[in-house]
Coordinates of C-alpha atoms in Angstrom, one line a residue:
M1 CA 88.8 160.4 -6.2
A2 CA 89.9 164.0 -5.5
E3 CA 88.9 167.4 -6.9
R4 CA 91.6 170.2 -7.1
I5 CA 90.3 173.7 -6.4
L6 CA 92.7 176.7 -7.0
T7 CA 92.1 179.8 -4.9
K8 CA 91.6 183.1 -6.6
G9 CA 93.5 186.2 -5.7
D10 CA 96.7 185.8 -3.9
P11 CA 99.0 183.4 -5.9
N12 CA 100.9 182.7 -2.7
M13 CA 97.9 181.0 -1.1
P14 CA 98.2 177.2 -1.0
T15 CA 96.1 175.0 -3.2
I16 CA 93.1 173.5 -1.3
I17 CA 92.4 169.8 -2.0
I18 CA 88.8 168.6 -1.2
Q19 CA 88.3 164.8 -0.9
Q20 CA 85.0 163.4 -2.2
R21 CA 83.8 159.8 -2.0
G22 CA 83.7 158.3 -5.4
R23 CA 80.4 157.6 -7.0
R24 CA 81.7 154.1 -7.8
W25 CA 81.5 153.1 -4.1
L26 CA 78.0 154.6 -3.8
V27 CA 76.8 152.4 -6.7
I28 CA 78.5 149.3 -5.1
I29 CA 76.8 150.0 -1.8
L30 CA 73.4 150.4 -3.5
L31 CA 73.8 147.2 -5.4
L32 CA 74.7 145.3 -2.2
A33 CA 71.7 146.7 -0.5
L34 CA 69.5 145.7 -3.4
G35 CA 70.9 142.2 -3.4
F36 CA 70.4 141.9 0.4
S37 CA 66.8 143.0 0.0
V38 CA 66.2 140.4 -2.7
L39 CA 67.6 137.7 -0.5
M40 CA 65.5 138.8 2.4
N41 CA 62.3 138.7 0.3
L42 CA 63.1 135.3 -1.0
G43 CA 63.6 134.1 2.6
F44 CA 60.2 135.5 3.6
M45 CA 58.6 133.9 0.6
A46 CA 60.1 130.5 1.5
S47 CA 58.9 130.9 5.1
F48 CA 55.4 131.8 4.2
A49 CA 55.3 128.9 1.7
E50 CA 55.1 126.6 4.7
F51 CA 51.8 128.3 5.7
A52 CA 50.5 128.5 2.2
V53 CA 50.4 124.8 1.7
D54 CA 47.1 122.9 1.4
A55 CA 45.9 122.8 5.0
D56 CA 43.6 119.9 4.1
Q57 CA 46.6 117.6 3.8
P58 CA 48.4 116.7 7.0
T59 CA 52.1 117.1 7.2
E60 CA 54.0 113.8 8.1
K61 CA 56.8 113.9 10.6
F62 CA 59.1 111.0 11.7
H63 CA 58.5 110.0 15.3
S64 CA 60.4 106.8 16.0
G65 CA 61.6 103.6 14.5
T66 CA 63.7 103.3 11.3
R67 CA 63.6 106.5 9.4
L68 CA 64.0 105.1 5.9
A69 CA 61.7 102.1 6.4
D70 CA 59.0 101.7 3.8
S71 CA 56.3 100.4 6.2
K72 CA 54.7 102.9 8.6
I73 CA 52.7 102.9 11.8
A74 CA 50.6 106.0 11.9
R75 CA 50.5 107.8 15.3
I76 CA 47.2 109.7 15.5
Q77 CA 47.2 111.8 18.6
V78 CA 44.0 113.3 20.1
G79 CA 45.5 115.6 22.7
F80 CA 42.9 118.3 23.0
T81 CA 39.3 119.0 24.1
I82 CA 37.2 117.6 21.3
M83 CA 35.7 120.5 19.5
P84 CA 36.3 122.8 16.5
P85 CA 38.8 123.5 15.0
Y86 CA 40.5 120.4 16.1
T87 CA 37.7 118.0 15.0
E88 CA 38.0 118.7 11.3
R89 CA 41.8 118.4 11.3
I90 CA 41.8 115.0 13.1
K91 CA 39.1 113.8 10.7
K92 CA 41.2 114.8 7.7
T93 CA 44.2 113.0 9.3
I94 CA 42.2 109.8 9.7
D95 CA 41.1 110.0 6.0
H96 CA 44.7 110.5 4.9
V97 CA 45.9 107.6 6.9
R98 CA 43.1 105.4 5.6
E99 CA 44.2 106.0 2.0
D100 CA 48.0 105.8 2.6
D101 CA 49.0 102.3 1.5
S102 CA 52.4 102.6 3.2
V103 CA 50.6 102.7 6.6
K104 CA 50.1 99.2 7.9
G105 CA 48.7 100.0 11.4
V106 CA 47.6 102.8 13.6
L107 CA 48.3 103.8 17.2
L108 CA 45.6 106.1 18.5
V109 CA 47.0 108.1 21.3
I110 CA 44.4 109.8 23.5
D111 CA 45.1 112.5 26.1
S112 CA 41.7 114.3 26.3
P113 CA 39.0 115.0 28.8
G114 CA 36.4 114.7 26.0
G115 CA 34.3 117.4 24.4
L116 CA 31.2 118.0 22.3
V117 CA 28.9 115.1 21.8
S118 CA 28.6 115.6 18.0
D119 CA 32.3 116.0 17.5
S120 CA 33.2 112.9 19.5
H121 CA 30.8 110.9 17.4
E122 CA 32.2 112.3 14.1
I123 CA 35.7 111.2 15.1
Y124 CA 34.5 107.8 16.3
H125 CA 32.7 107.3 12.9
K126 CA 35.9 108.1 11.0
L127 CA 37.9 105.8 13.1
K128 CA 35.4 103.0 12.5
L129 CA 35.9 103.4 8.8
L130 CA 39.7 103.4 9.3
A131 CA 39.5 100.2 11.4
E132 CA 37.9 98.4 8.5
K133 CA 41.1 98.7 6.5
K134 CA 43.9 98.8 9.2
P135 CA 44.3 97.6 12.8
I136 CA 44.1 100.2 15.5
Y137 CA 45.7 100.0 18.9
V138 CA 44.6 102.5 21.5
Q139 CA 47.1 104.1 24.0
M140 CA 45.7 106.3 26.8
K141 CA 47.9 108.9 28.3
G142 CA 47.2 111.1 31.3
I143 CA 43.4 111.4 30.7
A144 CA 41.1 109.7 28.3
A145 CA 37.7 110.4 29.8
S146 CA 34.2 110.8 28.6
G147 CA 34.5 111.8 24.9
G148 CA 38.1 110.6 25.1
Y149 CA 36.8 107.2 26.1
Y150 CA 34.1 107.4 23.4
I151 CA 36.6 107.8 20.5
A152 CA 38.7 105.0 22.0
M153 CA 35.8 102.7 20.9
G154 CA 36.6 103.7 17.3
G155 CA 39.1 100.9 16.9
G156 CA 36.4 98.3 17.1
P157 CA 35.9 95.2 19.1
E158 CA 39.3 93.8 18.1
A159 CA 41.3 96.9 19.1
P160 CA 43.1 96.5 22.4
I161 CA 43.0 99.5 24.8
Y162 CA 46.1 100.2 26.9
A163 CA 46.5 102.8 29.7
E164 CA 49.5 104.1 31.5
P165 CA 49.7 103.5 35.3
T166 CA 48.5 107.1 36.0
T167 CA 45.8 107.3 33.4
W168 CA 42.3 108.6 34.3
T169 CA 39.5 107.3 32.2
G170 CA 35.8 106.5 32.3
S171 CA 33.5 109.5 33.2
I172 CA 30.8 108.0 31.0
G173 CA 28.0 110.4 30.7
V174 CA 26.5 113.6 29.2
I175 CA 26.4 117.1 30.5
I176 CA 24.5 120.1 29.2
P177 CA 25.7 123.1 31.2
R178 CA 23.0 125.5 32.4
Y179 CA 23.3 128.5 34.6
N180 CA 20.4 129.8 36.7
A181 CA 20.7 133.5 37.2
T182 CA 17.2 134.2 38.5
E183 CA 18.3 135.4 41.9
L184 CA 20.9 137.6 40.4
A185 CA 18.3 139.0 38.0
E186 CA 16.0 139.9 40.9
K187 CA 18.8 141.7 42.7
V188 CA 19.7 143.9 39.7
G189 CA 16.2 144.3 38.4
V190 CA 16.4 142.3 35.2
K191 CA 13.3 140.5 34.0
S192 CA 13.1 138.0 31.0
E193 CA 10.4 138.8 28.5
S194 CA 11.6 136.9 25.4
L195 CA 9.4 136.9 22.3
V196 CA 9.1 133.2 21.2
T197 CA 7.0 131.1 18.9
G198 CA 6.6 128.2 21.2
P199 CA 6.8 127.4 25.0
F200 CA 10.1 125.6 24.7
K201 CA 12.0 128.0 22.5
D202 CA 13.8 129.7 25.4
S203 CA 13.7 126.8 27.8
L204 CA 17.3 127.2 28.8
N205 CA 17.0 130.9 29.4
P206 CA 19.3 131.6 32.5
F207 CA 16.8 134.2 33.8
K208 CA 14.0 131.8 34.3
D209 CA 13.5 128.6 36.2
L210 CA 13.2 125.3 34.4
D211 CA 9.7 124.0 34.8
D212 CA 8.8 120.3 34.7
Q213 CA 7.8 120.2 31.1
E214 CA 11.0 121.8 30.0
R215 CA 13.0 119.5 32.1
A216 CA 11.3 116.5 30.6
V217 CA 12.2 117.7 27.1
W218 CA 15.8 118.1 27.9
D219 CA 15.9 114.9 29.9
A220 CA 14.9 113.0 26.7
I221 CA 17.5 114.8 24.7
I222 CA 20.3 114.0 27.1
E223 CA 19.1 110.5 27.6
D224 CA 19.4 109.9 23.8
S225 CA 23.0 111.0 23.8
F226 CA 23.7 108.9 26.9
N227 CA 22.2 105.8 25.4
R228 CA 24.2 106.3 22.3
F229 CA 27.4 106.4 24.5
L230 CA 26.4 103.1 26.2
T231 CA 25.6 101.5 22.9
V232 CA 28.9 102.4 21.4
I233 CA 30.7 100.8 24.4
D234 CA 28.5 97.7 24.2
E235 CA 29.3 97.3 20.4
N236 CA 33.0 97.6 20.9
R237 CA 33.8 96.0 24.3
S238 CA 32.9 92.4 23.9
N239 CA 33.9 91.7 27.5
L240 CA 31.1 94.0 28.8
D241 CA 27.4 93.6 28.6
M242 CA 24.9 96.5 28.8
E243 CA 24.1 95.9 32.4
A244 CA 27.7 96.1 33.4
I245 CA 28.2 99.2 31.3
R246 CA 25.2 101.0 33.0
E247 CA 26.7 100.2 36.4
L248 CA 29.9 101.9 35.4
A249 CA 28.3 104.8 33.6
T250 CA 27.8 107.0 36.7
G251 CA 30.1 109.8 35.5
Q252 CA 32.8 108.5 37.7
V253 CA 36.4 108.7 36.6
Y254 CA 38.5 105.6 37.1
T255 CA 42.1 105.1 37.7
A256 CA 44.0 102.8 35.3
D257 CA 43.9 99.8 37.7
Q258 CA 40.2 100.4 38.3
A259 CA 39.6 100.6 34.6
V260 CA 41.4 97.3 34.0
E261 CA 39.5 95.6 36.8
N262 CA 36.2 96.8 35.4
G263 CA 36.9 95.9 31.9
L264 CA 37.1 99.4 30.4
V265 CA 40.8 98.9 29.6
D266 CA 42.7 95.8 28.6
E267 CA 46.1 96.3 30.1
I268 CA 48.6 98.7 31.6
S269 CA 51.3 99.7 29.1
F270 CA 53.5 102.5 28.1
E271 CA 53.4 103.8 24.5
S272 CA 56.8 102.4 23.4
D273 CA 55.7 98.9 24.6
T274 CA 52.3 99.3 22.8
I275 CA 54.1 100.2 19.6
D276 CA 56.2 97.0 19.9
L277 CA 53.0 94.9 20.4
L278 CA 51.4 96.5 17.3
A279 CA 54.5 96.0 15.2
E280 CA 54.6 92.3 16.3
K281 CA 51.0 91.9 15.3
L282 CA 51.7 93.4 11.9
G283 CA 54.8 91.2 11.4
L284 CA 57.0 94.3 11.0
S285 CA 60.7 94.0 11.8
S286 CA 61.5 97.4 10.3
Y287 CA 59.1 100.3 10.4
Q288 CA 58.8 104.0 11.1
V289 CA 56.3 105.6 13.4
V290 CA 55.0 108.9 12.0
N291 CA 53.1 111.8 13.4
Y292 CA 50.8 114.2 11.6
S293 CA 50.1 117.9 11.8
H294 CA 48.1 120.5 9.9
P295 CA 50.1 123.7 9.2
M296 CA 48.0 126.8 9.2
S297 CA 47.1 128.4 5.9
L298 CA 48.4 131.9 5.1
S299 CA 44.9 133.3 5.7
E300 CA 44.7 131.6 9.1
T301 CA 48.1 132.9 10.0
L302 CA 47.2 136.5 9.1
L303 CA 43.7 136.3 10.6
G304 CA 45.0 134.6 13.7
A305 CA 47.3 137.5 14.3
T306 CA 44.2 139.8 14.3
T307 CA 41.7 137.7 16.2
S308 CA 44.2 136.8 18.9
L309 CA 44.4 140.4 20.0
P310 CA 42.8 140.8 23.5
K311 CA 39.3 142.2 23.8
V312 CA 39.2 145.5 25.7
E313 CA 35.5 145.7 26.2
F314 CA 33.0 143.4 27.9
D315 CA 30.0 142.5 25.8
P316 CA 27.2 141.4 28.2
V317 CA 24.8 140.5 25.4
S318 CA 27.1 138.1 23.8
S319 CA 27.9 136.5 27.2
L320 CA 24.2 136.0 27.9
I321 CA 23.6 134.5 24.5
D322 CA 26.5 132.1 24.9
L323 CA 25.3 131.0 28.3
A324 CA 21.8 130.3 27.0
T325 CA 23.0 128.3 24.0
P326 CA 22.7 124.6 24.8
R327 CA 25.8 122.4 24.2
A328 CA 25.9 118.7 25.0
F329 CA 29.2 117.4 26.1
Y330 CA 30.9 114.1 26.7
L331 CA 33.2 115.8 29.0
F332 CA 35.0 115.2 32.3
G333 CA 34.6 118.3 34.4
L334 CA 33.1 121.6 33.4
P335 CA 33.4 122.8 29.7
H336 CA 36.4 125.1 30.1
E337 CA 36.8 126.0 26.5
M338 CA 33.3 127.4 25.8
N339 CA 33.3 130.6 23.8
V340 CA 32.0 132.8 26.6
S341 CA 33.1 136.5 26.5
R342 CA 34.9 137.7 29.6
P343 CA 35.7 141.2 30.6
Q344 CA 39.3 142.2 29.8
L345 CA 41.4 144.9 31.4
K346 CA 42.1 147.8 29.1
P347 CA 45.8 148.1 28.3

């Protein structure tokens, strides 16, 4: 579109033509931009819909086998240190598998050094309920020690336990980490004067020595967890008696060959072979193996983006409280995922 402007004054002066962009093109561009914006927003909504699903229900994903087969083998994988938030999610997965009639059998895949005593037993309890309805085969991967071995008992006496040639397992025992900082406190001039209602209220205070009475109290507590571990093995490993179990329960970790020799594991097998054995037991010629995962909710996603920011200050009070809080572990090695604050460098 052009607008003609005639100059005033001299009639011999040429006419000046000024070119202007038509408004029609401006409207078209704005409409295109609006359409693009709408499409982008719909795309974001579709993306966030994945996070907005019910986090209580696990998401099923094809792993192997025949994709369209009606019968399923559930592959429940415990590949983490056994503690929150993983505990609740694996329990919900077990419940889901238990109620899914299309699942005919379960492969419990363990690659874990263990974890908290209470969490290990909660998962074990859920697996026992699942084993009442569906057969469970256990496949150990790189490490299935302490609490990892504890939950392997969840398949029951009839559940075979397989390990890979390089698997580490065993480490049967309990640990309650305690740090004695009395010498450090003397050097820096710190003295513990906690106000308590009883003599054992601050018995694990890192700024005081553990006396004989306090040690006796905690020995009884740890012995209770230890005996529970031994009993769980005794009830689910028919080839071992309590005497043999106690001889093995030194906290030692065993190689796969040692575990087979000592009766902690039945055979050496890779996962694909174990799946074949389970399918044969179930009489399945066509089946699909499925994994499960729990997508984060929208709130977890947004909060996670906030809470994952690095700390820039060291909080000594929180650190001391964490160190003094007793935690019992069925764990191979030191508890490396405890929530202990550490100093961070400022950006």
